[in-house]
PDB file of C-alpha atoms in Angstrom:
ATOM      1  CA  MET V   1     120.287  83.898  66.963  1.00  0.00           C
ATOM      2  CA  LYS V   2     118.613  87.013  65.768  1.00  0.00           C
ATOM      3  CA  SER V   3     115.270  87.806  67.519  1.00  0.00           C
ATOM      4  CA  ARG V   4     112.235  89.637  65.978  1.00  0.00           C
ATOM      5  CA  PHE V   5     110.245  91.913  68.511  1.00  0.00           C
ATOM      6  CA  LEU V   6     106.721  92.175  67.296  1.00  0.00           C
ATOM      7  CA  PRO V   7     104.000  94.308  68.899  1.00  0.00           C
ATOM      8  CA  ILE V   8     102.028  92.528  71.792  1.00  0.00           C
ATOM      9  CA  PRO V   9      98.656  92.707  69.827  1.00  0.00           C
ATOM     10  CA  LEU V  10     100.455  91.044  66.621  1.00  0.00           C
ATOM     11  CA  VAL V  11     102.028  88.655  68.765  1.00  0.00           C
ATOM     12  CA  ALA V  12      98.692  87.733  70.439  1.00  0.00           C
ATOM     13  CA  GLY V  13      96.986  88.058  66.902  1.00  0.00           C
ATOM     14  CA  LEU V  14      99.550  85.560  65.194  1.00  0.00           C
ATOM     15  CA  ILE V  15      99.154  83.179  68.444  1.00  0.00           C
ATOM     16  CA  LEU V  16      95.458  83.369  68.202  1.00  0.00           C
ATOM     17  CA  CYS V  17      95.259  82.596  64.388  1.00  0.00           C
ATOM     18  CA  MET V  18      97.439  79.379  65.383  1.00  0.00           C
ATOM     19  CA  THR V  19      95.209  78.295  68.227  1.00  0.00           C
ATOM     20  CA  PRO V  20      92.960  80.307  70.660  1.00  0.00           C
ATOM     21  CA  ALA V  21      94.262  78.383  73.767  1.00  0.00           C
ATOM     22  CA  LEU V  22      97.608  80.463  73.402  1.00  0.00           C
ATOM     23  CA  ALA V  23      96.022  83.834  73.487  1.00  0.00           C
ATOM     24  CA  HIS V  24      96.115  84.186  77.127  1.00  0.00           C
ATOM     25  CA  ASP V  25      97.482  85.692  80.320  1.00  0.00           C
ATOM     26  CA  LEU V  26      99.307  83.992  83.293  1.00  0.00           C
ATOM     27  CA  TRP V  27      98.737  85.047  86.803  1.00  0.00           C
ATOM     28  CA  LEU V  28      99.341  83.768  90.297  1.00  0.00           C
ATOM     29  CA  GLU V  29      96.576  83.809  92.969  1.00  0.00           C
ATOM     30  CA  LYS V  30      97.414  83.922  96.661  1.00  0.00           C
ATOM     31  CA  SER V  31      95.217  82.159  99.229  1.00  0.00           C
ATOM     32  CA  GLY V  32      96.879  82.111 102.829  1.00  0.00           C
ATOM     33  CA  LYS V  33     100.474  80.142 102.186  1.00  0.00           C
ATOM     34  CA  GLN V  34      99.209  78.480  99.186  1.00  0.00           C
ATOM     35  CA  ILE V  35      99.637  80.070  95.748  1.00  0.00           C
ATOM     36  CA  THR V  36      97.856  78.944  92.444  1.00  0.00           C
ATOM     37  CA  LEU V  37      98.955  79.516  88.660  1.00  0.00           C
ATOM     38  CA  PHE V  38      96.001  80.530  86.221  1.00  0.00           C
ATOM     39  CA  GLN V  39      96.142  81.074  82.686  1.00  0.00           C
ATOM     40  CA  GLY V  40      92.876  82.702  80.969  1.00  0.00           C
ATOM     41  CA  HIS V  41      91.438  86.256  79.991  1.00  0.00           C
ATOM     42  CA  ARG V  42      90.064  87.198  83.736  1.00  0.00           C
ATOM     43  CA  HIS V  43      92.460  90.363  83.991  1.00  0.00           C
ATOM     44  CA  SER V  44      92.948  90.708  80.184  1.00  0.00           C
ATOM     45  CA  ALA V  45      92.098  93.667  77.634  1.00  0.00           C
ATOM     46  CA  HIS V  46      91.041  90.870  75.148  1.00  0.00           C
ATOM     47  CA  ALA V  47      88.009  88.828  75.388  1.00  0.00           C
ATOM     48  CA  GLY V  48      88.083  84.955  76.297  1.00  0.00           C
ATOM     49  CA  ALA V  49      87.410  82.541  79.042  1.00  0.00           C
ATOM     50  CA  GLU V  50      88.204  83.665  82.654  1.00  0.00           C
ATOM     51  CA  THR V  51      90.389  80.620  83.084  1.00  0.00           C
ATOM     52  CA  ILE V  52      91.719  77.910  80.910  1.00  0.00           C
ATOM     53  CA  ALA V  53      92.893  74.428  81.883  1.00  0.00           C
ATOM     54  CA  TYR V  54      96.461  73.726  81.154  1.00  0.00           C
ATOM     55  CA  GLY V  55      98.097  70.300  81.258  1.00  0.00           C
ATOM     56  CA  LYS V  56      99.906  68.520  84.100  1.00  0.00           C
ATOM     57  CA  ASP V  57     103.089  69.001  82.504  1.00  0.00           C
ATOM     58  CA  PHE V  58     102.725  72.716  81.453  1.00  0.00           C
ATOM     59  CA  VAL V  59     104.995  74.200  84.475  1.00  0.00           C
ATOM     60  CA  THR V  60     108.875  73.331  83.608  1.00  0.00           C
ATOM     61  CA  ALA V  61     110.376  75.072  86.788  1.00  0.00           C
ATOM     62  CA  ALA V  62     109.446  77.162  89.581  1.00  0.00           C
ATOM     63  CA  THR V  63     111.949  79.347  91.854  1.00  0.00           C
ATOM     64  CA  CYS V  64     111.158  81.024  95.300  1.00  0.00           C
ATOM     65  CA  LEU V  65     113.393  83.910  96.141  1.00  0.00           C
ATOM     66  CA  ASP V  66     114.091  85.558  99.415  1.00  0.00           C
ATOM     67  CA  ALA V  67     114.535  89.247 100.181  1.00  0.00           C
ATOM     68  CA  ARG V  68     118.242  88.902  99.475  1.00  0.00           C
ATOM     69  CA  GLY V  69     117.624  87.138  95.911  1.00  0.00           C
ATOM     70  CA  ALA V  70     118.715  83.969  97.124  1.00  0.00           C
ATOM     71  CA  LYS V  71     117.194  81.368  95.088  1.00  0.00           C
ATOM     72  CA  ARG V  72     115.093  78.262  95.983  1.00  0.00           C
ATOM     73  CA  PRO V  73     113.571  75.343  93.519  1.00  0.00           C
ATOM     74  CA  LEU V  74     110.233  74.293  94.456  1.00  0.00           C
ATOM     75  CA  ALA V  75     108.769  71.214  93.581  1.00  0.00           C
ATOM     76  CA  ILE V  76     107.180  70.438  90.069  1.00  0.00           C
ATOM     77  CA  LEU V  77     104.558  67.781  91.055  1.00  0.00           C
ATOM     78  CA  GLY V  78     102.672  67.685  87.696  1.00  0.00           C
ATOM     79  CA  THR V  79      99.531  68.992  88.951  1.00  0.00           C
ATOM     80  CA  SER V  80      96.897  71.045  87.235  1.00  0.00           C
ATOM     81  CA  PRO V  81      96.597  73.771  88.439  1.00  0.00           C
ATOM     82  CA  TRP V  82      99.689  73.989  89.833  1.00  0.00           C
ATOM     83  CA  THR V  83     100.144  75.235  93.391  1.00  0.00           C
ATOM     84  CA  ALA V  84     102.920  75.766  96.066  1.00  0.00           C
ATOM     85  CA  SER V  85     103.144  76.907  99.601  1.00  0.00           C
ATOM     86  CA  GLY V  86     105.183  78.674 101.854  1.00  0.00           C
ATOM     87  CA  GLU V  87     106.535  82.361 101.619  1.00  0.00           C
ATOM     88  CA  CYS V  88     108.609  83.938  98.798  1.00  0.00           C
ATOM     89  CA  ALA V  89     109.841  87.251  98.319  1.00  0.00           C
ATOM     90  CA  ALA V  90     109.241  86.885  94.663  1.00  0.00           C
ATOM     91  CA  LEU V  91     108.229  83.750  92.929  1.00  0.00           C
ATOM     92  CA  LEU V  92     109.337  82.748  89.532  1.00  0.00           C
ATOM     93  CA  VAL V  93     107.243  80.323  87.378  1.00  0.00           C
ATOM     94  CA  GLU V  94     108.277  79.112  83.848  1.00  0.00           C
ATOM     95  CA  ALA V  95     105.850  77.005  81.597  1.00  0.00           C
ATOM     96  CA  SER V  96     105.806  75.600  78.041  1.00  0.00           C
ATOM     97  CA  SER V  97     102.694  74.283  76.195  1.00  0.00           C
ATOM     98  CA  GLY V  98     105.296  72.685  73.935  1.00  0.00           C
ATOM     99  CA  TYR V  99     105.477  72.712  70.065  1.00  0.00           C
ATOM    100  CA  TRP V 100     102.333  73.414  67.963  1.00  0.00           C
ATOM    101  CA  SER V 101     101.706  73.322  64.036  1.00  0.00           C
ATOM    102  CA  LYS V 102      98.980  74.826  61.862  1.00  0.00           C
ATOM    103  CA  THR V 103      97.869  72.850  58.820  1.00  0.00           C
ATOM    104  CA  PRO V 104      94.995  74.644  56.626  1.00  0.00           C
ATOM    105  CA  TRP V 105      92.537  72.417  58.565  1.00  0.00           C
ATOM    106  CA  GLU V 106      93.392  72.442  62.220  1.00  0.00           C
ATOM    107  CA  THR V 107      95.978  73.295  64.787  1.00  0.00           C
ATOM    108  CA  LYS V 108      97.983  70.627  66.727  1.00  0.00           C
ATOM    109  CA  ASN V 109      99.964  70.209  69.951  1.00  0.00           C
ATOM    110  CA  ALA V 110     102.974  68.611  67.968  1.00  0.00           C
ATOM    111  CA  PRO V 111     106.111  69.177  66.032  1.00  0.00           C
ATOM    112  CA  LYS V 112     105.669  70.223  62.543  1.00  0.00           C
ATOM    113  CA  HIS V 113     107.665  66.955  61.433  1.00  0.00           C
ATOM    114  CA  GLU V 114     104.816  64.954  63.227  1.00  0.00           C
ATOM    115  CA  VAL V 115     101.975  67.002  61.259  1.00  0.00           C
ATOM    116  CA  PRO V 116     101.705  66.402  57.636  1.00  0.00           C
ATOM    117  CA  GLY V 117     100.890  69.591  55.615  1.00  0.00           C
ATOM    118  CA  ALA V 118     101.904  71.967  58.486  1.00  0.00           C
ATOM    119  CA  ILE V 119     102.112  75.328  57.228  1.00  0.00           C
ATOM    120  CA  LYS V 120     103.099  77.225  60.522  1.00  0.00           C
ATOM    121  CA  SER V 121     104.875  75.687  63.350  1.00  0.00           C
ATOM    122  CA  TRP V 122     106.159  77.407  66.855  1.00  0.00           C
ATOM    123  CA  ARG V 123     107.248  76.740  70.209  1.00  0.00           C
ATOM    124  CA  SER V 124     105.938  78.382  72.944  1.00  0.00           C
ATOM    125  CA  LEU V 125     108.012  79.489  76.174  1.00  0.00           C
ATOM    126  CA  GLU V 126     106.147  81.360  79.395  1.00  0.00           C
ATOM    127  CA  SER V 127     107.458  82.774  82.290  1.00  0.00           C
ATOM    128  CA  LEU V 128     105.729  84.701  85.172  1.00  0.00           C
ATOM    129  CA  GLU V 129     107.583  86.586  87.991  1.00  0.00           C
ATOM    130  CA  ARG V 130     105.266  87.487  91.044  1.00  0.00           C
ATOM    131  CA  LEU V 131     106.520  89.973  93.377  1.00  0.00           C
ATOM    132  CA  GLU V 132     105.353  89.814  96.874  1.00  0.00           C
ATOM    133  CA  THR V 133     107.664  92.607  98.735  1.00  0.00           C
ATOM    134  CA  TRP V 134     110.422  94.535  97.465  1.00  0.00           C
ATOM    135  CA  SER V 135     114.305  94.205  97.582  1.00  0.00           C
ATOM    136  CA  ALA V 136     116.787  95.954  95.654  1.00  0.00           C
ATOM    137  CA  ALA V 137     117.948  92.258  94.616  1.00  0.00           C
ATOM    138  CA  PHE V 138     114.839  92.243  92.330  1.00  0.00           C
ATOM    139  CA  SER V 139     116.153  95.264  90.025  1.00  0.00           C
ATOM    140  CA  GLN V 140     118.669  93.020  88.549  1.00  0.00           C
ATOM    141  CA  PRO V 141     117.893  90.398  86.065  1.00  0.00           C
ATOM    142  CA  LEU V 142     118.250  86.445  87.020  1.00  0.00           C
ATOM    143  CA  GLY V 143     119.801  86.062  83.743  1.00  0.00           C
ATOM    144  CA  VAL V 144     117.484  83.389  81.909  1.00  0.00           C
ATOM    145  CA  GLY V 145     115.356  83.685  79.285  1.00  0.00           C
ATOM    146  CA  LEU V 146     113.093  86.795  78.956  1.00  0.00           C
ATOM    147  CA  GLU V 147     112.727  88.796  81.859  1.00  0.00           C
ATOM    148  CA  ILE V 148     110.811  92.231  82.841  1.00  0.00           C
ATOM    149  CA  VAL V 149     112.825  93.788  85.677  1.00  0.00           C
ATOM    150  CA  PRO V 150     111.626  96.748  87.683  1.00  0.00           C
ATOM    151  CA  GLY V 151     114.014  99.767  88.312  1.00  0.00           C
ATOM    152  CA  ALA V 152     112.592 100.865  91.788  1.00  0.00           C
ATOM    153  CA  ASP V 153     110.054  99.456  94.118  1.00  0.00           C
ATOM    154  CA  PRO V 154     106.472  99.373  92.564  1.00  0.00           C
ATOM    155  CA  PHE V 155     104.820  99.059  95.990  1.00  0.00           C
ATOM    156  CA  ALA V 156     105.538 102.380  96.612  1.00  0.00           C
ATOM    157  CA  LEU V 157     103.445 103.685  93.701  1.00  0.00           C
ATOM    158  CA  ARG V 158     100.024 104.525  93.126  1.00  0.00           C
ATOM    159  CA  PRO V 159      97.726 104.636  90.504  1.00  0.00           C
ATOM    160  CA  GLY V 160      98.686 107.558  87.930  1.00  0.00           C
ATOM    161  CA  ASP V 161     102.175 107.028  88.744  1.00  0.00           C
ATOM    162  CA  LYS V 162     105.012 105.520  86.048  1.00  0.00           C
ATOM    163  CA  LEU V 163     107.129 102.631  86.796  1.00  0.00           C
ATOM    164  CA  THR V 164     110.493 101.830  84.518  1.00  0.00           C
ATOM    165  CA  VAL V 165     110.801  98.712  83.891  1.00  0.00           C
ATOM    166  CA  ARG V 166     114.159  96.929  81.811  1.00  0.00           C
ATOM    167  CA  VAL V 167     113.563  94.052  79.087  1.00  0.00           C
ATOM    168  CA  PHE V 168     116.543  91.485  79.330  1.00  0.00           C
ATOM    169  CA  LEU V 169     116.875  88.220  77.134  1.00  0.00           C
ATOM    170  CA  ASP V 170     119.532  85.968  78.801  1.00  0.00           C
ATOM    171  CA  GLY V 171     120.893  88.872  80.952  1.00  0.00           C
ATOM    172  CA  LYS V 172     121.088  91.387  78.307  1.00  0.00           C
ATOM    173  CA  PRO V 173     118.881  94.426  78.021  1.00  0.00           C
ATOM    174  CA  GLN V 174     116.621  94.304  74.761  1.00  0.00           C
ATOM    175  CA  ALA V 175     115.723  97.310  72.579  1.00  0.00           C
ATOM    176  CA  SER V 176     112.579  97.829  70.602  1.00  0.00           C
ATOM    177  CA  VAL V 177     110.721  95.195  72.836  1.00  0.00           C
ATOM    178  CA  PRO V 178     107.012  96.213  72.760  1.00  0.00           C
ATOM    179  CA  VAL V 179     105.764  96.195  76.326  1.00  0.00           C
ATOM    180  CA  ALA V 180     101.723  95.882  76.955  1.00  0.00           C
ATOM    181  CA  TYR V 181      99.919  96.913  80.392  1.00  0.00           C
ATOM    182  CA  HIS V 182      97.009  94.337  80.891  1.00  0.00           C
ATOM    183  CA  GLY V 183      97.258  93.068  77.075  1.00  0.00           C
ATOM    184  CA  GLU V 184      97.405  96.749  75.814  1.00  0.00           C
ATOM    185  CA  THR V 185     100.950  97.697  74.034  1.00  0.00           C
ATOM    186  CA  ARG V 186     102.029 100.909  75.602  1.00  0.00           C
ATOM    187  CA  GLY V 187     105.413 101.634  73.785  1.00  0.00           C
ATOM    188  CA  GLU V 188     108.764 100.201  73.043  1.00  0.00           C
ATOM    189  CA  THR V 189     111.926  99.548  74.926  1.00  0.00           C
ATOM    190  CA  ASP V 190     114.610 102.188  74.457  1.00  0.00           C
ATOM    191  CA  ALA V 191     118.385 101.426  73.695  1.00  0.00           C
ATOM    192  CA  ASP V 192     119.084 100.257  77.184  1.00  0.00           C
ATOM    193  CA  GLY V 193     115.780  98.107  77.361  1.00  0.00           C
ATOM    194  CA  ARG V 194     113.851 100.550  79.350  1.00  0.00           C
ATOM    195  CA  ILE V 195     110.348 101.866  79.008  1.00  0.00           C
ATOM    196  CA  ALA V 196     107.951 103.872  81.495  1.00  0.00           C
ATOM    197  CA  ILE V 197     104.626 102.213  82.334  1.00  0.00           C
ATOM    198  CA  ARG V 198     101.481 104.164  83.649  1.00  0.00           C
ATOM    199  CA  LEU V 199      99.975 102.065  86.114  1.00  0.00           C
ATOM    200  CA  ARG V 200      96.288 102.688  85.648  1.00  0.00           C
ATOM    201  CA  HIS V 201      94.476 101.021  88.699  1.00  0.00           C
ATOM    202  CA  ASN V 202      94.830  99.805  92.154  1.00  0.00           C
ATOM    203  CA  GLY V 203      95.035  95.931  92.899  1.00  0.00           C
ATOM    204  CA  LEU V 204      96.860  93.193  90.254  1.00  0.00           C
ATOM    205  CA  GLN V 205      99.409  94.555  87.751  1.00  0.00           C
ATOM    206  CA  LEU V 206     100.601  92.848  84.837  1.00  0.00           C
ATOM    207  CA  ILE V 207     103.133  94.150  82.882  1.00  0.00           C
ATOM    208  CA  SER V 208     104.168  91.629  79.808  1.00  0.00           C
ATOM    209  CA  ALA V 209     106.624  91.488  76.668  1.00  0.00           C
ATOM    210  CA  SER V 210     106.705  89.236  73.833  1.00  0.00           C
ATOM    211  CA  LEU V 211     109.262  88.365  71.365  1.00  0.00           C
ATOM    212  CA  GLU V 212     109.846  85.586  68.404  1.00  0.00           C
ATOM    213  CA  ARG V 213     113.032  84.112  66.803  1.00  0.00           C
ATOM    214  CA  PRO V 214     113.686  81.608  64.564  1.00  0.00           C
ATOM    215  CA  LEU V 215     114.494  77.915  65.004  1.00  0.00           C
ATOM    216  CA  LYS V 216     116.558  75.580  63.437  1.00  0.00           C
ATOM    217  CA  ASP V 217     115.735  72.308  65.570  1.00  0.00           C
ATOM    218  CA  GLY V 218     113.614  71.094  62.462  1.00  0.00           C
ATOM    219  CA  ARG V 219     110.718  70.967  65.187  1.00  0.00           C
ATOM    220  CA  ALA V 220     109.184  74.627  64.357  1.00  0.00           C
ATOM    221  CA  ASP V 221     109.979  77.845  62.666  1.00  0.00           C
ATOM    222  CA  VAL V 222     110.220  80.090  65.425  1.00  0.00           C
ATOM    223  CA  GLU V 223     110.213  80.224  69.126  1.00  0.00           C
ATOM    224  CA  ILE V 224     107.484  82.411  70.724  1.00  0.00           C
ATOM    225  CA  ARG V 225     108.632  83.744  74.053  1.00  0.00           C
ATOM    226  CA  ALA V 226     106.536  85.588  76.504  1.00  0.00           C
ATOM    227  CA  ALA V 227     107.164  87.030  79.766  1.00  0.00           C
ATOM    228  CA  THR V 228     105.029  88.715  82.734  1.00  0.00           C
ATOM    229  CA  LEU V 229     105.681  90.934  85.722  1.00  0.00           C
ATOM    230  CA  GLN V 230     103.054  90.798  88.243  1.00  0.00           C
ATOM    231  CA  PHE V 231     102.698  92.710  91.592  1.00  0.00           C
ATOM    232  CA  GLU V 232      99.659  94.307  93.500  1.00  0.00           C
ATOM    233  CA  LEU V 233      98.972  97.764  94.751  1.00  0.00           C
ATOM    234  CA  PRO V 234      96.663  98.197  97.872  1.00  0.00           C
ATOM    235  CA  GLN V 235      92.990  98.920  97.008  1.00  0.00           C
TER     236      GLN V 235
END
């Protein structure tokens, strides 16, 4: 299935015109040993509510990785906001708000065959990987879905430094994918899926990529995937 890679602002604009609730960032906040998933615009370059509620079935999978890269699935308890506890060297969260269909009058959270007069329809898939510490294991893709993979230890960098990342889809590097830093597109990946992103500040770092590809399941016209890499630099 051929993918179409769209500039991040164009993807955001496409989603925004479909439904405002989808034009957002995902991030994880840690408090003690508990970590919570949020969505909204608190760290975005674009305007909007700081946090936006999501449904209890929004999170579809969560994986805790240790420093060796060993995986441990976390429970999905059907809560909103989603929370987890324990120590992970990295945490991967997968989420989906499901199928959406737009008519000339409204946008509904339903597949197109359930929405008479639908003129646009899509399925939304999102993933977020938060790094707590660095391991060479994290320089390799997990091999599922859209991923942004750092090529070196991001915690060794400071504002003004560049971090080279690679974008993968199902374990394969992807060329010509626009990559954004806090919602602002910084360039496209090269033939090997690489791009260097300059880090602008201390604290929370969000690097994201999006792509669209056609669907033939009869429930939506396209699938919109978004992936975010999150880590923090010392203040």
